[in-house]
Amino acid sequence: MKEKILPIIYAALKDAGEELGKPELSRPGPETHLYGRSGLLDSLALVNLLADIEQRVADDLGKAITLADERAMSQKRSPFATAGTLADYIEILLSES
Amino acid sequence: MARVFVITGSGKGIGREMALYYLAQGNVVAGCSRSEPSIAEANYTHFQLDVADEKAVVAMVHKVRKSHGGIDVLLNNAGIAAMNHLATTPTQTVQRVFATNVLGSFIFLREVAKVMMRAKAGRIVNFSTVAVPLRLEGEAVYGASKAAVEHLTRVAARELGASGITVNAVGPAPVATELVKSVPAEKIDALIARQAVRRFGTFADVIHVVDFFIDPRSSFVTGQVLYLGGAG
C-alpha cells in the first residue's frame, strides 16, 4: 500500500513547493522533513498539505480518511515529521477504514 | 453563475427554505438531515445523517466534492433547542444539544473548509441565535451551545482568511418554525418585547442576511455575527 501512498504525498509536496516557492520540496523522498525541527513547512502550510493529501487519497484510493486523528496529535514521534512517517500513518488509517 | 451549496438541517424550517431558495436560483444544493428528504428536485441531493456523526459527514463532503468538483457555500444551519431551568436540565440534554449544535457545526466547518482551502475560496455561514446576546432565562444550554458556535465563527474567520474563505454567523430572532413551537407563548412574547423591532422573524429576513454574507462582493466581511430584530 505504501507504494501507492508515497506518490500521493510527493505530488502534494511538489504542488506545495511551487506555491510556497520552496524548490526543496520539488524532489521529495521518504526522508523529506515536513514539520518540526528542520521541517520545511510552517503550521499553516502543514494544514494545507494535510487537507490536500486527504482529498488526493479519497480521489485516488477511494477512501475518505481524517488525518487530524487524536492519535496523530498524541504520538511521541509526530507522524507529520517526514514524508515517510506520514505514509506509515496513512497506511494505518487506511487499513482501519 | 451556479454555485454548489451544502446546507445542513435542510429537512425542515429555515434549512429547507434556504435550500428551496438557492435551488430556485439555479444552484446545486446538497442537504442533510436525520429525516427523509423533503425536497425532490434535480439539483438537490439529500444525505440522511446525524451531523455529529463524523464518518457520515466526511463521506458526504467527499461525495459532494467528487460529484461537483468543489463546494462554494456552506450554510451550517442544523440545530436543536432545549428550554429548561438549569436546576431541571438533564445532562443528556446538554450532551444532545452540544452534539448537534457545536460538534455538528464544527465537523462540517472543518471538512468543508478543507475543500475550500484547496480552492482558495469559499463562504461559510454559521447559525447562532438572539438567545445569546439576550441571555435568556431557560436557554442556558441552548445559548451556551450557540455562544460556542459564535466563537468558532470568529476564530475560523481568522484561520481561514488567508485561504480566501469568509466565515460569518447570523443570529435569527424567533421565526415561527417547529423549533419555537414548543416554547410557551408568553416566553416568546417576552423575548420579542426585548427586540428593537417587535415581531417574529421571517425566513426572508434570514435569507437576506445569508445572501449578503455569501455575496462575492462580501470578501472583506468575515468573523461577524449579525443579529436580527435589533437584539444584542
mmCIF file of C-alpha atoms in Angstrom:
data_model
loop_
_atom_site.group_PDB
_atom_site.id
_atom_site.type_symbol
_atom_site.label_atom_id
_atom_site.label_comp_id
_atom_site.label_asym_id
_atom_site.label_seq_id
_atom_site.Cartn_x
_atom_site.Cartn_y
_atom_site.Cartn_z
ATOM 1 C CA MET A 1 0.000 0.000 0.000
ATOM 2 C CA LYS A 2 2.861 2.370 0.787
ATOM 3 C CA GLU A 3 3.909 2.361 -2.850
ATOM 4 C CA LYS A 4 0.541 3.957 -3.625
ATOM 5 C CA ILE A 5 0.634 6.412 -0.724
ATOM 6 C CA LEU A 6 4.092 7.929 -1.228
ATOM 7 C CA PRO A 7 3.398 9.209 -4.779
ATOM 8 C CA ILE A 8 0.287 10.938 -3.456
ATOM 9 C CA ILE A 9 2.333 12.671 -0.747
ATOM 10 C CA TYR A 10 5.052 13.590 -3.256
ATOM 11 C CA ALA A 11 2.543 15.109 -5.679
ATOM 12 C CA ALA A 12 1.034 17.212 -2.891
ATOM 13 C CA LEU A 13 4.521 18.287 -1.735
ATOM 14 C CA LYS A 14 5.514 19.349 -5.242
ATOM 15 C CA ASP A 15 2.388 21.493 -5.520
ATOM 16 C CA ALA A 16 3.063 22.963 -2.078
ATOM 17 C CA GLY A 17 6.671 23.659 -3.070
ATOM 18 C CA GLU A 18 5.545 25.597 -6.132
ATOM 19 C CA GLU A 19 3.015 27.547 -4.155
ATOM 20 C CA LEU A 20 5.416 28.345 -1.307
ATOM 21 C CA GLY A 21 8.411 28.976 -3.552
ATOM 22 C CA LYS A 22 10.411 26.167 -1.895
ATOM 23 C CA PRO A 23 12.345 24.206 -4.521
ATOM 24 C CA GLU A 24 13.491 21.744 -1.793
ATOM 25 C CA LEU A 25 10.007 20.249 -1.990
ATOM 26 C CA SER A 26 10.218 19.567 -5.730
ATOM 27 C CA ARG A 27 12.268 16.377 -5.287
ATOM 28 C CA PRO A 28 10.685 14.738 -2.241
ATOM 29 C CA GLY A 29 11.707 11.415 -0.735
ATOM 30 C CA PRO A 30 10.737 9.445 2.382
ATOM 31 C CA GLU A 31 13.243 11.432 4.463
ATOM 32 C CA THR A 32 11.949 14.836 3.378
ATOM 33 C CA HIS A 33 11.334 16.785 6.582
ATOM 34 C CA LEU A 34 7.853 18.196 6.761
ATOM 35 C CA TYR A 35 7.160 19.608 10.173
ATOM 36 C CA GLY A 36 9.035 20.134 13.416
ATOM 37 C CA ARG A 37 12.724 20.826 13.896
ATOM 38 C CA SER A 38 14.291 21.196 10.420
ATOM 39 C CA GLY A 39 10.852 20.825 8.857
ATOM 40 C CA LEU A 40 10.204 22.639 5.591
ATOM 41 C CA LEU A 41 6.627 23.603 6.428
ATOM 42 C CA ASP A 42 5.170 26.011 8.943
ATOM 43 C CA SER A 43 1.933 25.094 10.716
ATOM 44 C CA LEU A 44 -0.337 26.716 8.127
ATOM 45 C CA ALA A 45 1.487 25.053 5.241
ATOM 46 C CA LEU A 46 1.191 21.705 7.043
ATOM 47 C CA VAL A 47 -2.566 22.201 7.489
ATOM 48 C CA ASN A 48 -2.940 22.964 3.782
ATOM 49 C CA LEU A 49 -0.799 19.972 2.841
ATOM 50 C CA LEU A 50 -2.829 17.577 5.001
ATOM 51 C CA ALA A 51 -6.112 18.858 3.559
ATOM 52 C CA ASP A 52 -4.700 18.367 0.067
ATOM 53 C CA ILE A 53 -3.445 14.844 0.825
ATOM 54 C CA GLU A 54 -6.789 13.778 2.354
ATOM 55 C CA GLN A 55 -8.546 14.746 -0.871
ATOM 56 C CA ARG A 56 -5.949 13.074 -3.084
ATOM 57 C CA VAL A 57 -6.233 9.866 -1.025
ATOM 58 C CA ALA A 58 -10.020 9.976 -1.385
ATOM 59 C CA ASP A 59 -9.776 10.573 -5.150
ATOM 60 C CA ASP A 60 -7.009 8.088 -5.935
ATOM 61 C CA LEU A 61 -7.672 5.327 -3.400
ATOM 62 C CA GLY A 62 -11.408 5.819 -2.884
ATOM 63 C CA LYS A 63 -11.199 6.061 0.897
ATOM 64 C CA ALA A 64 -12.121 9.105 2.967
ATOM 65 C CA ILE A 65 -9.753 9.474 5.918
ATOM 66 C CA THR A 66 -9.260 12.196 8.518
ATOM 67 C CA LEU A 67 -5.617 12.912 9.283
ATOM 68 C CA ALA A 68 -6.479 15.089 12.287
ATOM 69 C CA ASP A 69 -6.899 11.971 14.391
ATOM 70 C CA GLU A 70 -6.497 12.069 18.169
ATOM 71 C CA ARG A 71 -3.614 9.601 17.942
ATOM 72 C CA ALA A 72 -1.711 11.779 15.486
ATOM 73 C CA MET A 73 -1.769 14.629 17.981
ATOM 74 C CA SER A 74 -0.669 12.497 20.936
ATOM 75 C CA GLN A 75 2.094 10.366 19.414
ATOM 76 C CA LYS A 76 5.588 10.936 20.797
ATOM 77 C CA ARG A 77 7.071 10.930 17.324
ATOM 78 C CA SER A 78 4.791 13.041 15.148
ATOM 79 C CA PRO A 79 3.508 11.250 12.055
ATOM 80 C CA PHE A 80 3.946 14.569 10.291
ATOM 81 C CA ALA A 81 7.745 14.645 10.784
ATOM 82 C CA THR A 82 8.719 13.297 7.346
ATOM 83 C CA ALA A 83 7.050 12.097 4.162
ATOM 84 C CA GLY A 84 7.896 8.541 5.237
ATOM 85 C CA THR A 85 6.323 8.775 8.707
ATOM 86 C CA LEU A 86 3.254 10.373 7.159
ATOM 87 C CA ALA A 87 2.978 7.495 4.678
ATOM 88 C CA ASP A 88 3.220 4.981 7.549
ATOM 89 C CA TYR A 89 0.478 6.805 9.393
ATOM 90 C CA ILE A 90 -1.823 6.997 6.358
ATOM 91 C CA GLU A 91 -1.259 3.282 5.795
ATOM 92 C CA ILE A 92 -2.535 2.588 9.319
ATOM 93 C CA LEU A 93 -5.600 4.795 8.827
ATOM 94 C CA LEU A 94 -6.398 3.134 5.504
ATOM 95 C CA SER A 95 -6.096 -0.344 6.996
ATOM 96 C CA GLU A 96 -8.646 0.656 9.640
ATOM 97 C CA SER A 97 -11.133 2.377 7.344
ATOM 98 C CA MET B 1 -23.215 31.512 -12.169
ATOM 99 C CA ALA B 2 -24.456 28.394 -10.400
ATOM 100 C CA ARG B 3 -22.749 27.635 -7.114
ATOM 101 C CA VAL B 4 -22.503 24.448 -5.063
ATOM 102 C CA PHE B 5 -24.160 24.742 -1.642
ATOM 103 C CA VAL B 6 -24.035 22.443 1.368
ATOM 104 C CA ILE B 7 -26.962 23.172 3.681
ATOM 105 C CA THR B 8 -27.252 21.255 6.932
ATOM 106 C CA GLY B 9 -30.636 20.707 8.550
ATOM 107 C CA SER B 10 -32.400 21.009 5.192
ATOM 108 C CA GLY B 11 -35.249 18.680 6.149
ATOM 109 C CA LYS B 12 -37.431 21.439 7.563
ATOM 110 C CA GLY B 13 -37.596 25.021 8.802
ATOM 111 C CA ILE B 14 -35.054 27.617 7.736
ATOM 112 C CA GLY B 15 -32.733 24.965 6.247
ATOM 113 C CA ARG B 16 -35.433 23.719 3.888
ATOM 114 C CA GLU B 17 -36.444 27.255 2.898
ATOM 115 C CA MET B 18 -32.848 28.195 2.127
ATOM 116 C CA ALA B 19 -32.406 25.031 0.053
ATOM 117 C CA LEU B 20 -35.531 25.808 -1.997
ATOM 118 C CA TYR B 21 -34.489 29.453 -2.418
ATOM 119 C CA TYR B 22 -30.984 28.680 -3.683
ATOM 120 C CA LEU B 23 -32.255 25.851 -5.892
ATOM 121 C CA ALA B 24 -34.746 28.259 -7.467
ATOM 122 C CA GLN B 25 -31.779 30.466 -8.400
ATOM 123 C CA GLY B 26 -30.283 27.580 -10.384
ATOM 124 C CA ASN B 27 -27.712 26.470 -7.827
ATOM 125 C CA VAL B 28 -26.747 22.952 -6.824
ATOM 126 C CA VAL B 29 -27.649 22.022 -3.231
ATOM 127 C CA ALA B 30 -26.546 19.081 -1.111
ATOM 128 C CA GLY B 31 -28.564 18.944 2.069
ATOM 129 C CA CYS B 32 -28.756 16.724 5.088
ATOM 130 C CA SER B 33 -30.994 15.914 7.995
ATOM 131 C CA ARG B 34 -31.770 12.949 10.188
ATOM 132 C CA SER B 35 -35.096 12.660 8.405
ATOM 133 C CA GLU B 36 -36.062 11.535 4.907
ATOM 134 C CA PRO B 37 -35.638 14.150 2.165
ATOM 135 C CA SER B 38 -38.424 16.729 1.913
ATOM 136 C CA ILE B 39 -37.210 18.213 -1.370
ATOM 137 C CA ALA B 40 -37.407 16.441 -4.727
ATOM 138 C CA GLU B 41 -35.547 18.494 -7.305
ATOM 139 C CA ALA B 42 -32.981 17.567 -9.933
ATOM 140 C CA ASN B 43 -30.241 19.754 -8.466
ATOM 141 C CA TYR B 44 -30.844 18.601 -4.902
ATOM 142 C CA THR B 45 -29.123 15.660 -3.221
ATOM 143 C CA HIS B 46 -30.102 14.589 0.256
ATOM 144 C CA PHE B 47 -27.946 12.816 2.802
ATOM 145 C CA GLN B 48 -29.747 11.274 5.735
ATOM 146 C CA LEU B 49 -27.330 11.603 8.633
ATOM 147 C CA ASP B 50 -26.656 12.914 12.103
ATOM 148 C CA VAL B 51 -24.382 15.975 11.832
ATOM 149 C CA ALA B 52 -22.401 14.766 14.863
ATOM 150 C CA ASP B 53 -21.531 11.502 13.068
ATOM 151 C CA GLU B 54 -18.024 12.324 11.868
ATOM 152 C CA LYS B 55 -17.698 9.405 9.449
ATOM 153 C CA ALA B 56 -21.033 10.151 7.790
ATOM 154 C CA VAL B 57 -20.169 13.834 7.393
ATOM 155 C CA VAL B 58 -16.704 13.075 5.982
ATOM 156 C CA ALA B 59 -18.309 10.692 3.461
ATOM 157 C CA MET B 60 -20.954 13.271 2.492
ATOM 158 C CA VAL B 61 -18.447 16.069 1.934
ATOM 159 C CA HIS B 62 -16.264 13.707 -0.094
ATOM 160 C CA LYS B 63 -19.220 12.709 -2.303
ATOM 161 C CA VAL B 64 -20.306 16.311 -2.882
ATOM 162 C CA ARG B 65 -16.774 17.381 -3.781
ATOM 163 C CA LYS B 66 -16.362 14.418 -6.111
ATOM 164 C CA SER B 67 -19.712 14.999 -7.826
ATOM 165 C CA HIS B 68 -19.391 18.752 -8.259
ATOM 166 C CA GLY B 69 -15.661 19.425 -8.135
ATOM 167 C CA GLY B 70 -15.857 21.640 -5.061
ATOM 168 C CA ILE B 71 -18.083 23.415 -2.562
ATOM 169 C CA ASP B 72 -18.709 27.162 -2.789
ATOM 170 C CA VAL B 73 -21.017 27.781 0.165
ATOM 171 C CA LEU B 74 -21.663 26.054 3.499
ATOM 172 C CA LEU B 75 -24.813 27.045 5.410
ATOM 173 C CA ASN B 76 -24.173 25.377 8.753
ATOM 174 C CA ASN B 77 -27.762 25.532 9.928
ATOM 175 C CA ALA B 78 -28.630 22.236 11.649
ATOM 176 C CA GLY B 79 -29.513 22.835 15.255
ATOM 177 C CA ILE B 80 -31.729 21.760 18.097
ATOM 178 C CA ALA B 81 -33.100 23.747 21.007
ATOM 179 C CA ALA B 82 -33.913 22.881 24.589
ATOM 180 C CA MET B 83 -35.688 25.078 27.069
ATOM 181 C CA ASN B 84 -35.464 24.319 30.718
ATOM 182 C CA HIS B 85 -34.391 25.776 34.029
ATOM 183 C CA LEU B 86 -30.806 24.880 34.925
ATOM 184 C CA ALA B 87 -31.974 23.023 38.003
ATOM 185 C CA THR B 88 -34.113 20.663 35.935
ATOM 186 C CA THR B 89 -31.899 20.208 32.891
ATOM 187 C CA PRO B 90 -30.721 16.615 32.458
ATOM 188 C CA THR B 91 -27.072 16.157 31.459
ATOM 189 C CA GLN B 92 -28.265 14.087 28.496
ATOM 190 C CA THR B 93 -29.971 17.219 27.170
ATOM 191 C CA VAL B 94 -26.700 19.129 27.427
ATOM 192 C CA GLN B 95 -24.869 16.384 25.560
ATOM 193 C CA ARG B 96 -27.550 16.173 22.868
ATOM 194 C CA VAL B 97 -27.692 19.940 22.268
ATOM 195 C CA PHE B 98 -23.904 20.310 22.193
ATOM 196 C CA ALA B 99 -23.507 17.270 19.939
ATOM 197 C CA THR B 100 -25.738 18.750 17.248
ATOM 198 C CA ASN B 101 -25.080 22.467 17.641
ATOM 199 C CA VAL B 102 -21.372 22.549 18.453
ATOM 200 C CA LEU B 103 -19.865 19.246 17.370
ATOM 201 C CA GLY B 104 -22.033 19.065 14.229
ATOM 202 C CA SER B 105 -21.216 22.648 13.228
ATOM 203 C CA PHE B 106 -17.536 22.026 13.915
ATOM 204 C CA ILE B 107 -17.287 18.841 11.847
ATOM 205 C CA PHE B 108 -18.982 20.424 8.834
ATOM 206 C CA LEU B 109 -16.892 23.564 9.225
ATOM 207 C CA ARG B 110 -13.674 21.552 9.337
ATOM 208 C CA GLU B 111 -14.495 19.196 6.481
ATOM 209 C CA VAL B 112 -15.882 21.805 4.090
ATOM 210 C CA ALA B 113 -13.110 24.272 4.972
ATOM 211 C CA LYS B 114 -10.539 21.725 3.819
ATOM 212 C CA VAL B 115 -12.239 21.533 0.425
ATOM 213 C CA MET B 116 -12.448 25.327 0.207
ATOM 214 C CA MET B 117 -8.798 25.748 1.280
ATOM 215 C CA ARG B 118 -7.739 23.831 -1.786
ATOM 216 C CA ALA B 119 -9.861 26.098 -3.978
ATOM 217 C CA LYS B 120 -8.684 29.198 -2.063
ATOM 218 C CA ALA B 121 -12.277 30.443 -1.948
ATOM 219 C CA GLY B 122 -15.494 29.857 -0.070
ATOM 220 C CA ARG B 123 -18.300 31.254 2.035
ATOM 221 C CA ILE B 124 -19.361 29.741 5.348
ATOM 222 C CA VAL B 125 -22.360 30.910 7.364
ATOM 223 C CA ASN B 126 -22.982 29.501 10.833
ATOM 224 C CA PHE B 127 -26.194 29.854 12.778
ATOM 225 C CA SER B 128 -26.440 31.487 16.187
ATOM 226 C CA THR B 129 -29.485 32.962 17.921
ATOM 227 C CA VAL B 130 -30.624 36.119 19.662
ATOM 228 C CA ALA B 131 -30.767 33.959 22.804
ATOM 229 C CA VAL B 132 -27.002 34.582 23.136
ATOM 230 C CA PRO B 133 -26.986 38.407 23.457
ATOM 231 C CA LEU B 134 -30.347 38.444 25.287
ATOM 232 C CA ARG B 135 -29.067 35.873 27.833
ATOM 233 C CA LEU B 136 -32.491 34.322 28.023
ATOM 234 C CA GLU B 137 -33.557 32.502 31.148
ATOM 235 C CA GLY B 138 -34.365 28.894 30.400
ATOM 236 C CA GLU B 139 -31.967 28.789 27.468
ATOM 237 C CA ALA B 140 -28.641 28.466 29.276
ATOM 238 C CA VAL B 141 -27.682 25.282 27.448
ATOM 239 C CA TYR B 142 -29.006 26.273 24.024
ATOM 240 C CA GLY B 143 -27.432 29.736 24.391
ATOM 241 C CA ALA B 144 -24.121 28.278 25.564
ATOM 242 C CA SER B 145 -24.002 25.974 22.554
ATOM 243 C CA LYS B 146 -24.645 28.884 20.202
ATOM 244 C CA ALA B 147 -22.103 31.079 22.031
ATOM 245 C CA ALA B 148 -19.623 28.310 21.224
ATOM 246 C CA VAL B 149 -20.689 28.484 17.562
ATOM 247 C CA GLU B 150 -20.040 32.234 17.598
ATOM 248 C CA HIS B 151 -16.549 31.696 18.974
ATOM 249 C CA LEU B 152 -15.859 29.034 16.356
ATOM 250 C CA THR B 153 -17.027 31.511 13.736
ATOM 251 C CA ARG B 154 -14.685 34.279 14.866
ATOM 252 C CA VAL B 155 -11.624 32.072 15.198
ATOM 253 C CA ALA B 156 -12.349 30.169 11.970
ATOM 254 C CA ALA B 157 -12.591 33.510 10.166
ATOM 255 C CA ARG B 158 -9.044 34.314 11.277
ATOM 256 C CA GLU B 159 -7.650 30.869 10.489
ATOM 257 C CA LEU B 160 -9.281 30.647 7.071
ATOM 258 C CA GLY B 161 -8.970 34.276 5.960
ATOM 259 C CA ALA B 162 -5.654 33.652 4.243
ATOM 260 C CA SER B 163 -7.326 30.937 2.170
ATOM 261 C CA GLY B 164 -9.952 33.297 0.756
ATOM 262 C CA ILE B 165 -12.723 31.859 2.902
ATOM 263 C CA THR B 166 -15.104 34.038 4.888
ATOM 264 C CA VAL B 167 -16.884 32.734 7.995
ATOM 265 C CA ASN B 168 -19.805 34.640 9.496
ATOM 266 C CA ALA B 169 -22.880 33.889 11.569
ATOM 267 C CA VAL B 170 -26.477 35.019 11.549
ATOM 268 C CA GLY B 171 -28.476 35.179 14.777
ATOM 269 C CA PRO B 172 -32.136 34.930 13.862
ATOM 270 C CA ALA B 173 -34.884 36.285 16.070
ATOM 271 C CA PRO B 174 -37.625 33.697 16.692
ATOM 272 C CA VAL B 175 -39.084 32.501 13.403
ATOM 273 C CA ALA B 176 -42.329 30.543 13.551
ATOM 274 C CA THR B 177 -40.746 27.129 12.961
ATOM 275 C CA GLU B 178 -41.046 23.820 14.758
ATOM 276 C CA LEU B 179 -38.071 24.842 16.886
ATOM 277 C CA VAL B 180 -40.076 27.556 18.655
ATOM 278 C CA LYS B 181 -43.402 25.700 18.668
ATOM 279 C CA SER B 182 -42.500 24.024 21.928
ATOM 280 C CA VAL B 183 -41.754 27.331 23.662
ATOM 281 C CA PRO B 184 -44.646 28.785 25.726
ATOM 282 C CA ALA B 185 -46.318 31.784 24.050
ATOM 283 C CA GLU B 186 -45.628 34.159 26.952
ATOM 284 C CA LYS B 187 -41.916 33.355 26.770
ATOM 285 C CA ILE B 188 -41.821 34.155 23.062
ATOM 286 C CA ASP B 189 -43.806 37.364 23.632
ATOM 287 C CA ALA B 190 -41.353 38.434 26.338
ATOM 288 C CA LEU B 191 -38.426 37.693 24.048
ATOM 289 C CA ILE B 192 -39.899 39.666 21.153
ATOM 290 C CA ALA B 193 -40.553 42.580 23.521
ATOM 291 C CA ARG B 194 -36.779 42.827 24.062
ATOM 292 C CA GLN B 195 -36.077 43.244 20.340
ATOM 293 C CA ALA B 196 -35.803 46.681 18.734
ATOM 294 C CA VAL B 197 -38.271 45.588 16.059
ATOM 295 C CA ARG B 198 -41.025 43.702 17.872
ATOM 296 C CA ARG B 199 -42.221 40.962 15.570
ATOM 297 C CA PHE B 200 -41.406 37.385 14.626
ATOM 298 C CA GLY B 201 -38.577 36.983 12.165
ATOM 299 C CA THR B 202 -39.310 35.516 8.751
ATOM 300 C CA PHE B 203 -37.403 33.134 6.512
ATOM 301 C CA ALA B 204 -36.894 36.054 4.128
ATOM 302 C CA ASP B 205 -35.200 38.078 6.900
ATOM 303 C CA VAL B 206 -32.714 35.280 7.498
ATOM 304 C CA ILE B 207 -32.086 34.611 3.805
ATOM 305 C CA HIS B 208 -31.426 38.317 3.223
ATOM 306 C CA VAL B 209 -28.529 38.213 5.707
ATOM 307 C CA VAL B 210 -27.214 34.962 4.251
ATOM 308 C CA ASP B 211 -27.360 36.491 0.760
ATOM 309 C CA PHE B 212 -25.204 39.378 1.999
ATOM 310 C CA PHE B 213 -22.626 37.105 3.646
ATOM 311 C CA ILE B 214 -22.260 34.821 0.617
ATOM 312 C CA ASP B 215 -22.216 37.585 -1.984
ATOM 313 C CA PRO B 216 -18.941 37.541 -3.955
ATOM 314 C CA ARG B 217 -18.606 41.239 -3.072
ATOM 315 C CA SER B 218 -18.528 40.358 0.665
ATOM 316 C CA SER B 219 -14.930 39.112 0.548
ATOM 317 C CA PHE B 220 -13.947 41.673 3.215
ATOM 318 C CA VAL B 221 -16.781 40.725 5.579
ATOM 319 C CA THR B 222 -15.737 37.943 7.936
ATOM 320 C CA GLY B 223 -15.834 36.938 11.601
ATOM 321 C CA GLN B 224 -19.120 38.807 12.095
ATOM 322 C CA VAL B 225 -22.266 37.808 13.954
ATOM 323 C CA LEU B 226 -25.379 39.623 12.762
ATOM 324 C CA TYR B 227 -28.484 39.524 14.988
ATOM 325 C CA LEU B 228 -31.910 40.124 13.543
ATOM 326 C CA GLY B 229 -34.582 42.322 15.060
ATOM 327 C CA GLY B 230 -32.095 44.581 16.797
ATOM 328 C CA ALA B 231 -31.325 42.084 19.556
ATOM 329 C CA GLY B 232 -27.934 42.428 21.138
#
